[in-house]
Structures are given as structure tokens and as C-alpha cells.
Amino acid sequence: MEYTNLLYEEDQRIAQITINRPDKLNALNHDTLVELKDAVLTANGSDTVDVIIITGSGEKAFVAGADIGELSAQDAVRGQRFALFGQDVFTTVEQSAKPVIAAVNGFALGGGCELALACHIRIAAENARFGQPEVNLGVIPGYGGTQRLARIVGQGRAAELILTGDMVDAKEAHRIGLANRLADKGEALNTAREMAGKIISKGQVAVRLSLEALRCVPQMGLREGLATEAALFGIACGTEDFKEGTAAFLDKRKPDFTGK
Ligand code: COA
């Protein structure tokens, strides 16, 4: 698929997806969401990619939300479809078999915050601002914000953010567990690439099995989750990477993983 609203690059086993509508602060219109889903699926299908990074173009915004022009044209029936479509795209991000890191380089508001929440790890630049300002528009988060924000920062903090529409800065986002890590202004992408490099240096079967186990957390009870973990652990024990990783430890050398 040819992209007009995002940039897609593969380099050093990283797929970098840059939402590229800087004049609209990278707001997500329908076409951008279609492209984003395609880009995430493309990266998942690529043999030369191990980690995906999503960021926004420019230094001002990651993504300033759903496109309010398109949003304003919704009615009750189309509004539900609008939300379901965005949810489907962000679920594709969340269900990615390869790790997805959000390099939050500025405003992550509304759908932008929800996109960051669907990523597995969030790096926040010093100038990043997170928020769910939908109440200011007379609407509610519709791309998963009510569900994922509460799961990540807890019900009380999610309620405060969603009910007041207040933004939090990067430090506060880090304090409440919304951002995994802080970076200097302009450095979110580099920090995300560094982290991606570390993940890439590990056994990729183990990375993907770990992610699969983690993805079960919101879907399963503890008993079912533990059973899944044990089954995935068993699969990991059958891989060449496992043989290599344990042998390398015992031989006091660096492992040479092949992803098999
Ligand atoms: N949808 C569509 N366009 C948007 C947008 C969005 N979510 N967010 C910003 N833009 C556009 C603005 O309309 C403006 O376009 P214009 O130059 O054609 O008028 C451009 O991006 C720059 O935004 P502007 O508001 O002028 O920048 P600012 O620095 O004054 O304010 C924000 C930045 C992020 C605080 C402000 O743009 C904002 O509040 N955006 C909406 C955030 C939101 O409610 N998101 C949730 C949507 S559900």
C-alpha cells in the first residue's frame, strides 16, 4: 500500500512508522488509520523487522487526537462505527506479535494518547503532554482510552484524566506509570531506538513468546494466565535459541541467537 499520511522505514531490524500530518499535529483521520493498520501488519509480516516504533512527525506532536473535522460529522450510528474502526486499528497495534514502542515526541491527546496506550512501551520526550480531552468536545474516549488507560494507570487516575480532560506533562506521566521512560526534547526516537536495539539483541522467539504471555494479562484470570505462561515456557525450551542461550551462559560467552 502506498502511504500519504505516514512514513514507513525499515532499518537495522526496526520498522519506524511516523504519522506525518504535521500541519494538523498528526491528527488521525480515517485514511491515516487505514495506513497505520497496514503499516503495523506489514512490519509484522516483514522478515527484516524485529521491533516497531511509532512516532509523530515534527517536535510538537506525537498525535493530537482523532481528526476533529471528521469527528464533528458523526451521528449516533456512524459514531459507533467510527469508534469501532479506531479500536480495531489500535487492537492491531496492541496484538502485534513484535514489540511496539511509542516514541512520544509532543502532544499525545485523545486518540494520540490511546495510540500510545496500545503500544507495549512508551518513551516520553520532556515536552510530551498526555491527555484525554474528549469531555471538552462533549464526547468520550472512543479508541480504547477508557479501558486501556484504567488498566495502565489505575481506575482513579484514569477517572481524573478522563473526567477533567487535563493534560499531564512527561514527568507526571512517568510518575503515574503512563510513560515507561523519559527522554530529552527531540530524543524520544533515539531512546526508543536504543531500547529497540537492546530487545533485538535478545532471542527473538523468547521476545515474542514473552509478549504473547503479557498480552494475556488483561484477557485472562490468573489461573488461565499461568497455564498459558507454562505452555509458552515449554515452547521456548524447545527452541535453538534456548539451547544457545543456556550453553553460552555455561560457556561464559555471548549468545549468538538465530531466532529459531
Ligand atoms: N484534529 C484536527 N485538527 C487538529 C487537531 C485535531 N485533533 N489538533 C490540532 N489540529 C490542527 C489545528 O486545527 C490547527 O490547524 P489549522 O492551522 O489549519 O488551524 C493545527 O492543527 C495546529 O493546531 P493549533 O490548535 O493551532 O496548535 P496550538 O499549539 O495552539 O494547540 C493543541 C495545540 C494540541 C493544544 C490543540 O491543537 C488542541 O487542543 N488540539 C485538539 C486536541 C484534542 O482535543 N484531541 C482529541 C480529539 S478527540
CSV table of C-alpha atoms and ligand atoms in Angstrom, one decimal:
chain,number,residue,atom,x,y,z
A,1,MET,CA,0.0,0.0,0.0
A,2,GLU,CA,1.3,3.5,-0.8
A,3,TYR,CA,1.2,5.8,2.2
A,4,THR,CA,0.3,9.5,2.1
A,5,ASN,CA,-0.2,10.3,5.8
A,6,LEU,CA,2.6,8.3,7.3
A,7,LEU,CA,6.2,7.4,6.6
A,8,TYR,CA,7.4,3.8,6.8
A,9,GLU,CA,11.0,2.9,7.0
A,10,GLU,CA,12.8,-0.3,7.8
A,11,ASP,CA,16.4,0.0,9.1
A,12,GLN,CA,18.5,-2.1,11.4
A,13,ARG,CA,15.6,-4.5,12.1
A,14,ILE,CA,13.4,-1.7,13.2
A,15,ALA,CA,10.3,-0.6,11.4
A,16,GLN,CA,9.7,3.1,12.1
A,17,ILE,CA,6.2,4.4,11.5
A,18,THR,CA,5.9,8.2,11.5
A,19,ILE,CA,2.5,9.7,11.5
A,20,ASN,CA,3.1,12.5,9.1
A,21,ARG,CA,0.4,15.3,9.1
A,22,PRO,CA,2.4,17.9,11.0
A,23,ASP,CA,0.2,20.8,9.8
A,24,LYS,CA,-2.7,19.0,11.7
A,25,LEU,CA,-0.4,18.0,14.6
A,26,ASN,CA,-0.6,14.4,13.2
A,27,ALA,CA,-4.3,14.1,13.9
A,28,LEU,CA,-5.6,10.7,12.9
A,29,ASN,CA,-8.2,10.9,10.1
A,30,HIS,CA,-9.7,7.8,8.6
A,31,ASP,CA,-7.1,7.4,5.8
A,32,THR,CA,-4.3,7.7,8.4
A,33,LEU,CA,-5.8,4.9,10.5
A,34,VAL,CA,-6.2,2.7,7.4
A,35,GLU,CA,-2.5,3.3,6.6
A,36,LEU,CA,-1.4,2.8,10.2
A,37,LYS,CA,-3.1,-0.7,10.4
A,38,ASP,CA,-1.5,-1.6,7.1
A,39,ALA,CA,1.9,-0.4,8.2
A,40,VAL,CA,1.7,-2.4,11.5
A,41,LEU,CA,0.7,-5.6,9.6
A,42,THR,CA,3.4,-5.0,7.0
A,43,ALA,CA,6.1,-4.7,9.8
A,44,ASN,CA,4.7,-7.9,11.4
A,45,GLY,CA,5.0,-9.7,8.1
A,46,SER,CA,8.5,-8.5,7.3
A,47,ASP,CA,11.4,-10.9,7.9
A,48,THR,CA,13.7,-8.0,8.3
A,49,VAL,CA,11.9,-6.4,11.3
A,50,ASP,CA,12.0,-7.3,15.0
A,51,VAL,CA,10.7,-4.1,16.7
A,52,ILE,CA,8.2,-1.4,15.6
A,53,ILE,CA,8.5,2.2,16.7
A,54,ILE,CA,5.6,4.6,16.2
A,55,THR,CA,6.2,8.3,16.4
A,56,GLY,CA,4.9,11.6,15.1
A,57,SER,CA,6.4,14.0,12.6
A,58,GLY,CA,8.0,17.2,13.9
A,59,GLU,CA,8.8,18.2,17.5
A,60,LYS,CA,5.4,19.4,18.6
A,61,ALA,CA,3.1,16.4,18.4
A,62,PHE,CA,3.0,12.7,18.6
A,63,VAL,CA,-0.7,12.6,17.6
A,64,ALA,CA,-3.1,15.4,18.7
A,65,GLY,CA,-6.1,13.1,18.6
A,66,ALA,CA,-8.7,11.9,16.2
A,67,ASP,CA,-9.3,14.4,13.4
A,68,ILE,CA,-11.9,16.7,14.9
A,69,GLY,CA,-13.1,17.8,11.5
A,70,GLU,CA,-14.1,14.2,10.8
A,71,LEU,CA,-15.3,13.6,14.3
A,72,SER,CA,-17.7,16.6,14.1
A,73,ALA,CA,-19.6,14.9,11.2
A,74,GLN,CA,-20.6,11.8,13.2
A,75,ASP,CA,-24.0,10.9,14.4
A,76,ALA,CA,-25.1,8.2,16.8
A,77,VAL,CA,-24.9,5.3,14.4
A,78,ARG,CA,-21.8,6.4,12.4
A,79,GLY,CA,-20.1,7.5,15.7
A,80,GLN,CA,-20.2,3.9,17.0
A,81,ARG,CA,-18.7,2.7,13.7
A,82,PHE,CA,-16.1,5.4,13.9
A,83,ALA,CA,-15.1,4.2,17.4
A,84,LEU,CA,-15.1,0.5,16.4
A,85,PHE,CA,-12.8,1.2,13.5
A,86,GLY,CA,-10.3,3.1,15.6
A,87,GLN,CA,-10.5,0.4,18.2
A,88,ASP,CA,-9.8,-2.2,15.6
A,89,VAL,CA,-6.7,-0.4,14.4
A,90,PHE,CA,-5.3,0.1,17.9
A,91,THR,CA,-6.1,-3.5,18.8
A,92,THR,CA,-3.9,-4.5,15.8
A,93,VAL,CA,-1.2,-2.4,17.4
A,94,GLU,CA,-1.7,-4.0,20.8
A,95,GLN,CA,-1.9,-7.5,19.3
A,96,SER,CA,1.3,-7.0,17.3
A,97,ALA,CA,3.5,-10.1,17.6
A,98,LYS,CA,6.5,-7.9,17.5
A,99,PRO,CA,7.1,-5.3,20.2
A,100,VAL,CA,5.8,-1.8,19.5
A,101,ILE,CA,7.4,1.2,21.2
A,102,ALA,CA,5.7,4.7,21.1
A,103,ALA,CA,8.3,7.5,20.9
A,104,VAL,CA,6.1,10.3,22.2
A,105,ASN,CA,7.7,13.4,20.9
A,106,GLY,CA,5.0,16.0,21.9
A,107,PHE,CA,1.2,16.1,22.3
A,108,ALA,CA,-0.4,12.7,22.8
A,109,LEU,CA,-4.0,13.7,23.2
A,110,GLY,CA,-7.3,11.8,22.7
A,111,GLY,CA,-6.6,9.2,20.0
A,112,GLY,CA,-2.9,10.0,20.3
A,113,CYS,CA,-2.9,9.0,24.0
A,114,GLU,CA,-5.0,6.0,23.1
A,115,LEU,CA,-2.5,5.0,20.3
A,116,ALA,CA,0.4,5.3,22.8
A,117,LEU,CA,-1.6,3.2,25.3
A,118,ALA,CA,-2.0,0.5,22.7
A,119,CYS,CA,1.8,0.3,22.2
A,120,HIS,CA,3.7,-2.0,24.5
A,121,ILE,CA,6.2,0.6,25.8
A,122,ARG,CA,6.0,4.4,25.9
A,123,ILE,CA,9.0,6.7,25.8
A,124,ALA,CA,8.1,10.4,26.6
A,125,ALA,CA,10.2,13.4,25.5
A,126,GLU,CA,10.5,16.2,28.0
A,127,ASN,CA,7.9,18.2,26.0
A,128,ALA,CA,5.4,15.3,25.7
A,129,ARG,CA,1.9,16.0,27.0
A,130,PHE,CA,-0.6,13.3,27.5
A,131,GLY,CA,-4.4,13.7,28.0
A,132,GLN,CA,-7.9,12.5,27.1
A,133,PRO,CA,-9.6,15.9,26.4
A,134,GLU,CA,-12.7,14.4,24.8
A,135,VAL,CA,-15.0,15.8,27.5
A,136,ASN,CA,-14.0,19.3,26.2
A,137,LEU,CA,-15.7,18.3,22.9
A,138,GLY,CA,-18.8,16.7,24.5
A,139,VAL,CA,-17.7,13.2,23.7
A,140,ILE,CA,-15.8,10.4,25.4
A,141,PRO,CA,-12.6,8.5,24.5
A,142,GLY,CA,-13.6,6.0,21.8
A,143,TYR,CA,-10.4,4.3,20.7
A,144,GLY,CA,-9.9,2.3,23.9
A,145,GLY,CA,-9.0,5.1,26.3
A,146,THR,CA,-11.5,4.3,29.0
A,147,GLN,CA,-10.3,0.7,29.0
A,148,ARG,CA,-6.5,0.8,28.4
A,149,LEU,CA,-5.8,4.0,30.5
A,150,ALA,CA,-7.5,2.4,33.5
A,151,ARG,CA,-5.5,-0.8,33.1
A,152,ILE,CA,-2.2,1.1,32.9
A,153,VAL,CA,-2.5,3.8,35.5
A,154,GLY,CA,-5.4,2.5,37.6
A,155,GLN,CA,-9.1,3.4,37.8
A,156,GLY,CA,-8.7,6.6,39.9
A,157,ARG,CA,-6.0,8.3,37.8
A,158,ALA,CA,-7.8,7.3,34.6
A,159,ALA,CA,-11.0,8.8,36.0
A,160,GLU,CA,-9.2,12.0,36.9
A,161,LEU,CA,-7.7,12.4,33.4
A,162,ILE,CA,-10.8,11.5,31.5
A,163,LEU,CA,-13.3,13.4,33.6
A,164,THR,CA,-11.2,16.6,33.8
A,165,GLY,CA,-9.7,16.5,30.4
A,166,ASP,CA,-6.5,17.8,32.0
A,167,MET,CA,-3.1,17.1,30.3
A,168,VAL,CA,-0.2,15.7,32.2
A,169,ASP,CA,3.4,16.5,31.4
A,170,ALA,CA,6.1,13.9,30.7
A,171,LYS,CA,7.3,13.8,34.3
A,172,GLU,CA,3.8,13.2,35.7
A,173,ALA,CA,3.1,10.7,33.0
A,174,HIS,CA,6.3,8.9,34.1
A,175,ARG,CA,5.4,9.1,37.8
A,176,ILE,CA,2.0,7.5,37.3
A,177,GLY,CA,3.3,4.8,35.0
A,178,LEU,CA,1.9,6.1,31.8
A,179,ALA,CA,5.4,6.7,30.4
A,180,ASN,CA,8.0,4.0,30.9
A,181,ARG,CA,10.9,6.3,30.3
A,182,LEU,CA,11.8,10.0,29.9
A,183,ALA,CA,14.0,11.4,27.2
A,184,ASP,CA,15.3,14.9,26.5
A,185,LYS,CA,13.3,17.0,24.0
A,186,GLY,CA,14.0,15.7,20.5
A,187,GLU,CA,15.4,12.5,21.9
A,188,ALA,CA,12.3,10.2,22.3
A,189,LEU,CA,13.1,8.5,19.0
A,190,ASN,CA,16.7,7.9,19.8
A,191,THR,CA,15.8,6.5,23.2
A,192,ALA,CA,13.2,4.2,21.6
A,193,ARG,CA,15.8,3.1,19.0
A,194,GLU,CA,18.3,2.3,21.8
A,195,MET,CA,15.7,0.3,23.6
A,196,ALA,CA,14.7,-1.5,20.4
A,197,GLY,CA,18.4,-2.3,19.8
A,198,LYS,CA,18.6,-4.0,23.2
A,199,ILE,CA,15.4,-6.0,22.5
A,200,ILE,CA,16.8,-7.0,19.1
A,201,SER,CA,20.0,-8.4,20.7
A,202,LYS,CA,17.9,-11.0,22.6
A,203,GLY,CA,16.5,-14.2,21.3
A,204,GLN,CA,13.5,-13.2,19.2
A,205,VAL,CA,11.4,-16.3,19.8
A,206,ALA,CA,11.7,-15.6,23.5
A,207,VAL,CA,10.8,-11.9,23.0
A,208,ARG,CA,7.7,-12.8,21.0
A,209,LEU,CA,6.6,-15.5,23.4
A,210,SER,CA,7.1,-13.1,26.4
A,211,LEU,CA,4.9,-10.5,24.6
A,212,GLU,CA,2.3,-13.2,23.9
A,213,ALA,CA,2.2,-14.1,27.6
A,214,LEU,CA,2.0,-10.4,28.6
A,215,ARG,CA,-0.9,-9.8,26.1
A,216,CYS,CA,-2.9,-12.4,28.0
A,217,VAL,CA,-2.9,-10.3,31.2
A,218,PRO,CA,-6.0,-8.1,30.5
A,219,GLN,CA,-7.8,-11.0,28.9
A,220,MET,CA,-7.4,-13.9,31.4
A,221,GLY,CA,-7.7,-14.7,35.0
A,222,LEU,CA,-4.5,-15.7,37.0
A,223,ARG,CA,-5.1,-19.5,36.7
A,224,GLU,CA,-5.6,-19.3,32.9
A,225,GLY,CA,-2.7,-16.8,32.5
A,226,LEU,CA,-0.3,-19.1,34.5
A,227,ALA,CA,-1.3,-22.1,32.4
A,228,THR,CA,-0.6,-20.1,29.2
A,229,GLU,CA,2.7,-18.9,30.6
A,230,ALA,CA,3.8,-22.5,31.3
A,231,ALA,CA,2.8,-23.7,27.8
A,232,LEU,CA,4.7,-20.8,26.2
A,233,PHE,CA,7.7,-21.5,28.5
A,234,GLY,CA,7.6,-25.1,27.2
A,235,ILE,CA,7.7,-23.9,23.7
A,236,ALA,CA,10.7,-21.6,24.5
A,237,CYS,CA,12.5,-24.6,25.9
A,238,GLY,CA,12.2,-26.4,22.6
A,239,THR,CA,14.0,-23.6,20.6
A,240,GLU,CA,17.5,-23.4,19.3
A,241,ASP,CA,17.8,-20.0,20.9
A,242,PHE,CA,17.2,-21.6,24.3
A,243,LYS,CA,19.9,-24.2,23.7
A,244,GLU,CA,22.3,-21.4,22.6
A,245,GLY,CA,21.4,-19.0,25.4
A,246,THR,CA,21.9,-21.6,28.2
A,247,ALA,CA,25.0,-23.1,26.5
A,248,ALA,CA,26.5,-19.6,26.1
A,249,PHE,CA,25.9,-18.8,29.8
A,250,LEU,CA,27.6,-22.1,30.8
A,251,ASP,CA,30.5,-21.5,28.4
A,252,LYS,CA,30.8,-17.9,29.7
A,253,ARG,CA,30.4,-16.4,26.2
A,254,LYS,CA,27.9,-14.1,24.5
A,255,PRO,CA,25.0,-16.0,22.9
A,256,ASP,CA,24.5,-16.0,19.1
A,257,PHE,CA,20.8,-16.1,18.7
A,258,THR,CA,19.3,-17.1,15.4
A,259,GLY,CA,15.6,-16.6,16.2
A,260,LYS,CA,14.8,-20.3,15.7
B,1,COA,N1,-8.0,17.3,14.7
B,1,COA,C1,-7.9,18.1,13.6
B,1,COA,N2,-7.0,19.2,13.6
B,1,COA,C2,-6.2,19.4,14.6
B,1,COA,C3,-6.3,18.6,15.8
B,1,COA,C4,-7.2,17.5,15.8
B,1,COA,N3,-7.3,16.7,16.8
B,1,COA,N4,-5.4,19.1,16.7
B,1,COA,C5,-4.8,20.1,16.1
B,1,COA,N5,-5.3,20.3,14.9
B,1,COA,C6,-4.9,21.3,13.9
B,1,COA,C7,-5.5,22.7,14.3
B,1,COA,O1,-6.8,22.8,13.9
B,1,COA,C8,-4.6,23.6,13.5
B,1,COA,O2,-4.9,23.6,12.2
B,1,COA,P1,-5.0,25.0,11.3
B,1,COA,O3,-3.6,25.5,11.4
B,1,COA,O4,-5.4,24.5,10.0
B,1,COA,O5,-6.0,25.9,12.0
B,1,COA,C9,-3.2,22.9,13.6
B,1,COA,O6,-3.5,21.5,13.9
B,1,COA,C10,-2.3,23.4,14.8
B,1,COA,O7,-3.1,23.4,16.0
B,1,COA,P2,-3.3,24.6,17.0
B,1,COA,O8,-4.5,24.4,17.8
B,1,COA,O9,-3.2,25.9,16.2
B,1,COA,O10,-2.0,24.5,17.8
B,1,COA,P3,-1.8,25.0,19.3
B,1,COA,O11,-0.3,25.0,19.6
B,1,COA,O12,-2.5,26.3,19.5
B,1,COA,O13,-2.6,24.0,20.3
B,1,COA,C11,-3.2,21.8,20.9
B,1,COA,C12,-2.1,22.6,20.3
B,1,COA,C13,-2.8,20.3,20.8
B,1,COA,C14,-3.4,22.1,22.4
B,1,COA,C15,-4.6,22.0,20.2
B,1,COA,O14,-4.3,21.8,18.8
B,1,COA,C16,-5.7,21.0,20.6
B,1,COA,O15,-6.3,21.2,21.6
B,1,COA,N6,-6.0,20.1,19.7
B,1,COA,C17,-7.1,19.2,19.9
B,1,COA,C18,-6.7,18.1,20.9
B,1,COA,C19,-8.0,17.2,21.1
B,1,COA,O16,-9.0,17.6,21.6
B,1,COA,N7,-7.8,16.0,20.8
B,1,COA,C20,-8.8,15.0,21.0
B,1,COA,C21,-9.6,14.8,19.8
B,1,COA,S1,-10.9,13.6,20.1
